[in-house]
Amino acid sequence: MAEELSFPTGIGTSDADQIRLLGQDLAADLMGKVGFGELAFWLVAGRRPTPSETRVFETVLVALADHGFTPTAIAARVTYVSAPEALQGALAAGLLGGGSRFLGVTEDAGRFLAEVLAGVAEVPSDDAGWDALATAAVTEAREARRFVPGLGHPVHKVQDPRTPVLIRIADEEGLRGPHLRLFEAIGRVHPAILGRTLPLNGAGVCGAALADLGLPVDLLRGFALLARAAGLLGHLAEERRTGLGMEIYRTVDRNARYTP
Amino acid sequence: MAEELSFPTGIGTSDADQIRLLGQDLAADLMGKVGFGELAFWLVAGRRPTPSETRVFETVLVALADHGFTPTAIAARVTYVSAPEALQGALAAGLLGGGSRFLGVTEDAGRFLAEVLAGVAEVPSDDAGWDALATAAVTEAREARRFVPGLGHPVHKVQDPRTPVLIRIADEEGLRGPHLRLFEAIGRVHPAILGRTLPLNGAGVCGAALADLGLPVDLLRGFALLARAAGLLGHLAEERRTGLGMEIYRTVDRNARYTP
Amino acid sequence: MAEELSFPTGIGTSDADQIRLLGQDLAADLMGKVGFGELAFWLVAGRRPTPSETRVFETVLVALADHGFTPTAIAARVTYVSAPEALQGALAAGLLGGGSRFLGVTEDAGRFLAEVLAGVAEVPSDDAGWDALATAAVTEAREARRFVPGLGHPVHKVQDPRTPVLIRIADEEGLRGPHLRLFEAIGRVHPAILGRTLPLNGAGVCGAALADLGLPVDLLRGFALLARAAGLLGHLAEERRTGLGMEIYRTVDRNARYTP
Amino acid sequence: MAEELSFPTGIGTSDADQIRLLGQDLAADLMGKVGFGELAFWLVAGRRPTPSETRVFETVLVALADHGFTPTAIAARVTYVSAPEALQGALAAGLLGGGSRFLGVTEDAGRFLAEVLAGVAEVPSDDAGWDALATAAVTEAREARRFVPGLGHPVHKVQDPRTPVLIRIADEEGLRGPHLRLFEAIGRVHPAILGRTLPLNGAGVCGAALADLGLPVDLLRGFALLARAAGLLGHLAEERRTGLGMEIYRTVDRNARYTP
């Protein structure tokens, strides 16, 4: 059966003379003229970010690039020990830990905030208004026995140092929008509702900031993964020099206790 | 058995008050002050790049971010169709195609050039010297029936548009070093040796430029993967809107011919 | 800080003389004495299956091993084209499509049936009782606008040929338990509730059969993945001979239409 | 452009009424009639194995299913901790460690033996002949400073318990072929050449046995991966109950030492 095939895309194509990317000529219009973070934003959002948006966006990527010996870093390192000839496998193994428990918080927080905002006719115009909206949202989550994403951190029990810095930078760039405002309000009102004071964590504030940049909430996890890809390359570069993954493996193996 | 454990790392750690990354305070010293590409370089190289190095490095990442419907993009898209709830899996599936045939050329070219340079006591000081070195290297590869990585491209048969642009930018930034010089010389001398004229491809020139930045050749593939991670997010964002991966799957499935 | 570490496991450990697996001596007690499917069951369930259980279990694995050019097969093949030196990457890329839309149905169906059964004090003793339970469950799902997992198939619109065979084999082995009974009843009662007649699909009946074997519903997807691993190896072995993945890639690439 | 597409495959296809697999009707001819290991062999080899071949093949899969807390098991477990909703990601992360250092030995040994055998006009007819061939092969490897794959094991320093059992079973089934004979001869002759006595390891003997079954040496790693998929499911089932991966992560994290 002869058929007409057509696979339309606005990302990129190439022919003998030109590589097109996002409606631009890659070599003539993009190389040397657009930063890598700027391009990543453009690829997902379908529009070029402003310099202010790029600054906030790259700040988020920097904030999420690494968080020490997380499961993602451990998985990448032991996989590299086992298959050093396939760097792509070690990187992929690390990224596969980017799920609900660790990197997923960024997306969960962005989605939670976006859903609350989708339910109001008009966004509040002052802190009292934000606090009222946050109080309703946290109360509802509590009653549904759901966590509020972005609240609490196993290590930073009082304050996550990333949170105020990202809010300040977004403010400097005129991008402290409704998702961040709502997130901040949650930080103010939740103690009275939940009976304890939790920090607004870094992953959550990053989700709020990304949502304020107009990026699709269903893909926020993708930016956490992109940021972590850079962090994992750092771990793998160090692994190549120091062989820590082998130490991790040996430590686990020699302390195995057989309990059938 | 009680044992003293120690897992040393210079990448990152955190405690209740601070997140350290690369010897810096993440929140105070890095967020808003370092770009994402700059951080990625720093993570792998262990040193902060200069602005010139950052420009060349980001140009490479931009050049490698996408190349249309490659196997990596197809794998990511059909995996997203099948498991849209796990974006990390679709991204990982795409990156797993970053092996010898496609993204690997960047690393292969960087390594080839580095090995040739490692064999000379002193780098040439003029084009004639570079041409002599390139002639020896290409001749040796031909006699060993090995390909010269970075030569030739299935689509860009005459010139890869990325190549002259990256060389120009490296030159503008004072970073047109020995790997690029040797690669350019290979472009000049190979027709006489191989009996046909091939373009210097974009992946190869990127490998040469990254090697000139002092990045470890064993990890050059990692930068191609990082760049491609951004491109794949673009494909997945588009997939979410247009469902092309489903069309690819259906096209293949309905044209299956059973030939036991 | 010196610390006592202990990583208890009942899967396997080894010392200089012996490899233990599941409380057995691997070389003396298992090799040549236990089949591979039998071992897979044992590993997950923590108990050795009976011969009848093994027959039903292996029938499920055979049923799920392949379903033609699914996204999983396409992803594995194009990844192999791109990185043939890393077979593990091609296999992993294929398995990453084992999510909610394709392979996940097995687990979803098992879980749905298990949840319905968990809500009744006593399982029905005759078809009329099963039909009543099924009617309640399908009605509730319809009212909640949820799909009933295991109903319907894009290709097998009238009957999935795997379904009656698996039910017959389970019956022969005395393992046609409550999950299968409920699933069959759903097949009988759903037309009157949903207004159209859908087949009980193969993935669903496999989920029901696995649940009747007492396997944990949260891990049923794992068996679909194990089965598919074998199917993917078949695709990769064929890919190695025929290069179909390259054809798929070229077909997509040459029919790309740039629509910025 | 209208085009005729054809994607030929001998693995499987399906239409409304039938699922074909390997030239058979899946439901009528395979389900309940072929074991899972048997099917995996058939999928890769393109022919149904004999009962003797199936027994040796499944013995190999059983032998390779698990080897305790290897990097593959650790990667799978910590990934599951991080993304428990995506079991396919945890399994894939584990399999990605199936590279040159751990699971790859099976394939490396099979290939090494096959290459030695490919260089002889006629296989030896007695132990003296095998020893001569093995002596030449080990001597050549030593002179080229290459390892002989399958020799030596970090834990089983004197004897790998899997090795004699697999040789015995292959012998019982009349499948102790040239690859196993050569491997055994390497076990006899290498001490005189290498100056120390190493055990023939389990991964190596499995590679020899698979090669004697006529399976393609380029895909032997695939069987190690299939076997390990079952072992990893066992680890993940245990992880679900005991949360060991979280303990591994915490152990590494709390013993991090920052050394910028």
PDB file of C-alpha atoms in Angstrom, chain D residues 21-137:
ATOM      1  CA  LEU D  21       4.945 -15.342  16.969  1.00  0.00           C
ATOM      2  CA  LEU D  22       7.877 -17.091  15.324  1.00  0.00           C
ATOM      3  CA  GLY D  23       5.705 -18.654  12.656  1.00  0.00           C
ATOM      4  CA  GLN D  24       3.314 -20.045  15.235  1.00  0.00           C
ATOM      5  CA  ASP D  25      -0.139 -19.108  16.420  1.00  0.00           C
ATOM      6  CA  LEU D  26       0.624 -17.698  19.864  1.00  0.00           C
ATOM      7  CA  ALA D  27      -2.608 -18.776  21.526  1.00  0.00           C
ATOM      8  CA  ALA D  28      -3.048 -22.141  19.824  1.00  0.00           C
ATOM      9  CA  ASP D  29       0.528 -23.348  19.459  1.00  0.00           C
ATOM     10  CA  LEU D  30       2.635 -21.679  22.125  1.00  0.00           C
ATOM     11  CA  MET D  31       0.664 -20.765  25.249  1.00  0.00           C
ATOM     12  CA  GLY D  32       0.815 -23.661  27.660  1.00  0.00           C
ATOM     13  CA  LYS D  33       2.969 -25.673  25.272  1.00  0.00           C
ATOM     14  CA  VAL D  34       6.312 -23.926  25.372  1.00  0.00           C
ATOM     15  CA  GLY D  35       8.242 -22.861  28.441  1.00  0.00           C
ATOM     16  CA  PHE D  36       9.438 -19.314  28.925  1.00  0.00           C
ATOM     17  CA  GLY D  37      13.120 -20.169  28.706  1.00  0.00           C
ATOM     18  CA  GLU D  38      12.428 -22.260  25.626  1.00  0.00           C
ATOM     19  CA  LEU D  39      10.669 -19.298  24.027  1.00  0.00           C
ATOM     20  CA  ALA D  40      13.536 -16.929  24.847  1.00  0.00           C
ATOM     21  CA  PHE D  41      15.982 -19.282  23.130  1.00  0.00           C
ATOM     22  CA  TRP D  42      13.684 -19.608  20.120  1.00  0.00           C
ATOM     23  CA  LEU D  43      13.253 -15.826  19.839  1.00  0.00           C
ATOM     24  CA  VAL D  44      16.981 -15.233  19.571  1.00  0.00           C
ATOM     25  CA  ALA D  45      18.132 -18.353  17.744  1.00  0.00           C
ATOM     26  CA  GLY D  46      15.196 -18.512  15.368  1.00  0.00           C
ATOM     27  CA  ARG D  47      14.691 -22.212  16.059  1.00  0.00           C
ATOM     28  CA  ARG D  48      13.032 -24.167  18.817  1.00  0.00           C
ATOM     29  CA  PRO D  49      15.553 -25.738  21.176  1.00  0.00           C
ATOM     30  CA  THR D  50      15.527 -29.438  21.988  1.00  0.00           C
ATOM     31  CA  PRO D  51      14.681 -30.453  25.560  1.00  0.00           C
ATOM     32  CA  SER D  52      18.384 -30.991  26.219  1.00  0.00           C
ATOM     33  CA  GLU D  53      19.240 -27.569  24.904  1.00  0.00           C
ATOM     34  CA  THR D  54      16.458 -26.053  26.976  1.00  0.00           C
ATOM     35  CA  ARG D  55      17.808 -27.675  30.109  1.00  0.00           C
ATOM     36  CA  VAL D  56      21.324 -26.337  29.587  1.00  0.00           C
ATOM     37  CA  PHE D  57      19.976 -22.933  28.566  1.00  0.00           C
ATOM     38  CA  GLU D  58      17.747 -22.593  31.613  1.00  0.00           C
ATOM     39  CA  THR D  59      20.599 -23.752  33.834  1.00  0.00           C
ATOM     40  CA  VAL D  60      22.635 -20.850  32.487  1.00  0.00           C
ATOM     41  CA  LEU D  61      19.815 -18.396  33.147  1.00  0.00           C
ATOM     42  CA  VAL D  62      19.460 -19.710  36.689  1.00  0.00           C
ATOM     43  CA  ALA D  63      23.213 -19.427  37.228  1.00  0.00           C
ATOM     44  CA  LEU D  64      23.279 -15.787  36.091  1.00  0.00           C
ATOM     45  CA  ALA D  65      20.067 -14.528  37.707  1.00  0.00           C
ATOM     46  CA  ASP D  66      21.692 -13.046  40.762  1.00  0.00           C
ATOM     47  CA  HIS D  67      25.005 -12.526  42.415  1.00  0.00           C
ATOM     48  CA  GLY D  68      24.072 -10.612  45.532  1.00  0.00           C
ATOM     49  CA  PHE D  69      24.600  -6.884  46.000  1.00  0.00           C
ATOM     50  CA  THR D  70      26.202  -6.195  42.654  1.00  0.00           C
ATOM     51  CA  PRO D  71      26.174  -2.691  41.171  1.00  0.00           C
ATOM     52  CA  THR D  72      23.151  -3.751  39.132  1.00  0.00           C
ATOM     53  CA  ALA D  73      21.154  -4.630  42.253  1.00  0.00           C
ATOM     54  CA  ILE D  74      22.224  -1.444  44.027  1.00  0.00           C
ATOM     55  CA  ALA D  75      21.297   0.766  41.076  1.00  0.00           C
ATOM     56  CA  ALA D  76      17.898  -0.888  40.760  1.00  0.00           C
ATOM     57  CA  ARG D  77      17.161  -0.570  44.475  1.00  0.00           C
ATOM     58  CA  VAL D  78      18.114   3.077  44.903  1.00  0.00           C
ATOM     59  CA  THR D  79      16.237   3.975  41.731  1.00  0.00           C
ATOM     60  CA  TYR D  80      13.160   2.240  43.103  1.00  0.00           C
ATOM     61  CA  VAL D  81      13.495   4.262  46.306  1.00  0.00           C
ATOM     62  CA  SER D  82      13.540   7.412  44.254  1.00  0.00           C
ATOM     63  CA  ALA D  83      10.819   6.562  41.719  1.00  0.00           C
ATOM     64  CA  PRO D  84       8.718   3.657  43.048  1.00  0.00           C
ATOM     65  CA  GLU D  85       5.858   4.456  40.697  1.00  0.00           C
ATOM     66  CA  ALA D  86       7.955   3.491  37.663  1.00  0.00           C
ATOM     67  CA  LEU D  87       9.116  -0.077  38.181  1.00  0.00           C
ATOM     68  CA  GLN D  88      10.345  -0.189  34.591  1.00  0.00           C
ATOM     69  CA  GLY D  89      12.839   2.559  35.403  1.00  0.00           C
ATOM     70  CA  ALA D  90      14.296   0.683  38.355  1.00  0.00           C
ATOM     71  CA  LEU D  91      14.642  -2.470  36.280  1.00  0.00           C
ATOM     72  CA  ALA D  92      16.208  -0.553  33.392  1.00  0.00           C
ATOM     73  CA  ALA D  93      18.644   1.208  35.734  1.00  0.00           C
ATOM     74  CA  GLY D  94      19.768  -2.169  37.030  1.00  0.00           C
ATOM     75  CA  LEU D  95      20.227  -3.635  33.579  1.00  0.00           C
ATOM     76  CA  LEU D  96      22.290  -0.647  32.445  1.00  0.00           C
ATOM     77  CA  GLY D  97      25.081  -1.970  34.649  1.00  0.00           C
ATOM     78  CA  GLY D  98      25.253  -5.011  32.393  1.00  0.00           C
ATOM     79  CA  GLY D  99      28.393  -3.830  30.685  1.00  0.00           C
ATOM     80  CA  SER D 100      32.004  -4.780  30.317  1.00  0.00           C
ATOM     81  CA  ARG D 101      32.933  -5.189  33.968  1.00  0.00           C
ATOM     82  CA  PHE D 102      30.157  -7.343  35.357  1.00  0.00           C
ATOM     83  CA  LEU D 103      27.676  -9.112  33.108  1.00  0.00           C
ATOM     84  CA  GLY D 104      29.761  -8.636  29.997  1.00  0.00           C
ATOM     85  CA  VAL D 105      32.121 -11.478  30.888  1.00  0.00           C
ATOM     86  CA  THR D 106      29.650 -14.040  29.584  1.00  0.00           C
ATOM     87  CA  GLU D 107      29.762 -12.546  26.128  1.00  0.00           C
ATOM     88  CA  ASP D 108      33.468 -11.794  26.224  1.00  0.00           C
ATOM     89  CA  ALA D 109      34.268 -15.397  27.112  1.00  0.00           C
ATOM     90  CA  GLY D 110      31.987 -16.783  24.423  1.00  0.00           C
ATOM     91  CA  ARG D 111      33.539 -14.482  21.829  1.00  0.00           C
ATOM     92  CA  PHE D 112      37.101 -15.249  22.880  1.00  0.00           C
ATOM     93  CA  LEU D 113      36.472 -18.988  22.609  1.00  0.00           C
ATOM     94  CA  ALA D 114      34.625 -18.624  19.299  1.00  0.00           C
ATOM     95  CA  GLU D 115      37.465 -16.607  17.826  1.00  0.00           C
ATOM     96  CA  VAL D 116      40.040 -19.204  18.839  1.00  0.00           C
ATOM     97  CA  LEU D 117      37.890 -21.956  17.339  1.00  0.00           C
ATOM     98  CA  ALA D 118      37.340 -19.948  14.160  1.00  0.00           C
ATOM     99  CA  GLY D 119      41.099 -20.030  13.636  1.00  0.00           C
ATOM    100  CA  VAL D 120      41.465 -23.798  13.486  1.00  0.00           C
ATOM    101  CA  ALA D 121      40.675 -26.001  10.518  1.00  0.00           C
ATOM    102  CA  GLU D 122      39.535 -28.875  12.710  1.00  0.00           C
ATOM    103  CA  VAL D 123      38.632 -29.061  16.374  1.00  0.00           C
ATOM    104  CA  PRO D 124      40.868 -31.257  18.515  1.00  0.00           C
ATOM    105  CA  SER D 125      39.787 -34.819  19.185  1.00  0.00           C
ATOM    106  CA  ASP D 126      41.381 -35.369  22.585  1.00  0.00           C
ATOM    107  CA  ASP D 127      42.472 -33.513  25.712  1.00  0.00           C
ATOM    108  CA  ALA D 128      46.024 -33.186  24.489  1.00  0.00           C
ATOM    109  CA  GLY D 129      44.762 -31.435  21.387  1.00  0.00           C
ATOM    110  CA  TRP D 130      42.565 -29.130  23.425  1.00  0.00           C
ATOM    111  CA  ASP D 131      45.419 -28.341  25.756  1.00  0.00           C
ATOM    112  CA  ALA D 132      47.652 -27.431  22.839  1.00  0.00           C
ATOM    113  CA  LEU D 133      45.020 -25.122  21.411  1.00  0.00           C
ATOM    114  CA  ALA D 134      44.383 -23.556  24.817  1.00  0.00           C
ATOM    115  CA  THR D 135      48.089 -23.093  25.394  1.00  0.00           C
ATOM    116  CA  ALA D 136      48.442 -21.225  22.127  1.00  0.00           C
ATOM    117  CA  ALA D 137      45.440 -19.032  22.882  1.00  0.00           C
TER     118      ALA D 137
END
